[in-house]
Amino acid sequence: MKKTSLLISLLFIITLFACKENNRKENVISQKKEPNKVIFKVDERIEILRIAFNLAVQDYIDPKMLPCDTDYSKRVKNHFKEFKNHQLIKYIDELPNIHFDFPTIGLMYENCESFEFENIYSKELSSFGITKSEIDALQPFLIDFYKTSDFENFFNKNKRYYRNAIEKIEKQVNDEKLFDYVLNFFQSKEQGLEMVVFVELTNSFNNKAISFYDNYNPKKRATLLGNICEKKDSITTTNEILELNNNRRGTLYHEASHLFTAKLLNKYIGELNQYKSLCENCNDAQIKDKIDHLIVYPLQELMSYRQFGKDDGHNFYLNKCTDVRKDIYIKLSEYQPEKGIPFEKTYRECMELIKQSASEK
């Protein structure tokens, strides 16, 4: 009887460990298979601020910065034109230091019902040219504009249009594993990352990497993609239904790169006064942006050249450029991810080139 009990106990222990080992293997396999993905969205919080911003500046803004002539922009104009004198529009127009990318702060609000600002993002406000007191003053105007303009109903009616506008490019980006290419370029081994691309269909001027999102969730990255207008003489247009052309591909390389270079910029930029010769009459934010893009623009062109043979930027930096960007491009060209040398080393060397250039002017 004792022998039987001993055998049963031994069998139970063996089975238990075998199950644990199988579970461990299954977890490892599932972790390895967890894909990185890109999601495209039209966000209600950004959209209401973009519409309000466009209403505030439309009479004096550079025509090149006006929304593209699409069915959607016409619906926006017809629906919201009667609210041009709303207090929200007047307040935005009077803000002294507001930037074109102001609507991105929509992501700092919990929702469009209360427009409750999430204080974790307070440190980001200065980069948008707005203060916390101005944010607080903005809240009641946003709440009233949301209600009186019937924005919720307008947004819901256009959800099918939004989905149709971004569905194709989202599939194209994921099918060609664009985000994985960027991750591999920077030798990132992270898995299960999610890159959210917030599309602004009536922003025809700029794109932007977003350093904050989802309470700084380390598993999520975000970027803003504008709807840059096609030329008037284009035979076809991709402003109604977005497609992954080479311009947008390069833009995504550019903005995704910021997600990796931002920390390096802060680590190696040093005293900002040393760059005054490269950015005259610039404030601190403008200096950092200038130095950042001295590296990221050549980086975008290098990635585009290597991945799909786009050579206009490549030829420009090698054969026509006469400033420090040429040296930066050459230095970046020496970087080979497959050799395992960290990108940080190359970035640091590029920053030294910039410092040397600034000291010689």
Short mmCIF file of N, CA and C in Angstrom, two decimals, residues 86 111 123 198 215 239 246-247 256 266 279 295 332-333:
data_model
loop_
_atom_site.label_atom_id
_atom_site.label_comp_id
_atom_site.label_asym_id
_atom_site.label_seq_id
_atom_site.Cartn_x
_atom_site.Cartn_y
_atom_site.Cartn_z
N HIS A 86 -17.96 81.93 -32.13
CA HIS A 86 -18.08 81.31 -30.80
C HIS A 86 -16.90 81.74 -29.92
N ASN A 111 -11.83 63.14 -22.14
CA ASN A 111 -12.89 62.91 -23.12
C ASN A 111 -13.44 64.25 -23.59
N LYS A 123 3.72 69.05 -18.03
CA LYS A 123 5.09 69.40 -18.44
C LYS A 123 5.24 69.51 -19.95
N PHE A 198 -2.32 59.06 -35.48
CA PHE A 198 -3.51 59.90 -35.44
C PHE A 198 -3.55 60.75 -36.71
N ASN A 215 -0.70 57.91 -20.95
CA ASN A 215 0.04 57.99 -19.68
C ASN A 215 1.47 57.49 -19.81
N ASN A 239 -6.01 62.21 -51.12
CA ASN A 239 -6.45 63.00 -49.97
C ASN A 239 -7.80 62.57 -49.43
N ASN A 246 5.36 57.19 -51.39
CA ASN A 246 6.71 57.38 -50.85
C ASN A 246 6.82 58.59 -49.92
N ASN A 247 6.03 59.62 -50.17
CA ASN A 247 6.05 60.78 -49.29
C ASN A 247 5.58 60.42 -47.89
N ALA A 256 8.56 58.31 -36.71
CA ALA A 256 8.88 57.16 -35.86
C ALA A 256 10.31 57.25 -35.33
N ASN A 266 18.20 64.82 -25.80
CA ASN A 266 18.28 65.38 -24.45
C ASN A 266 19.58 64.98 -23.75
N CYS A 279 21.11 78.95 -35.14
CA CYS A 279 19.69 79.28 -35.02
C CYS A 279 19.56 80.66 -34.37
N ILE A 295 19.65 66.14 -37.71
CA ILE A 295 19.96 64.71 -37.78
C ILE A 295 18.80 63.91 -38.36
N LEU A 332 25.93 59.10 -40.83
CA LEU A 332 24.79 58.18 -40.70
C LEU A 332 24.91 57.01 -41.67
N SER A 333 25.44 57.27 -42.85
CA SER A 333 25.58 56.22 -43.87
C SER A 333 26.54 55.12 -43.43
#
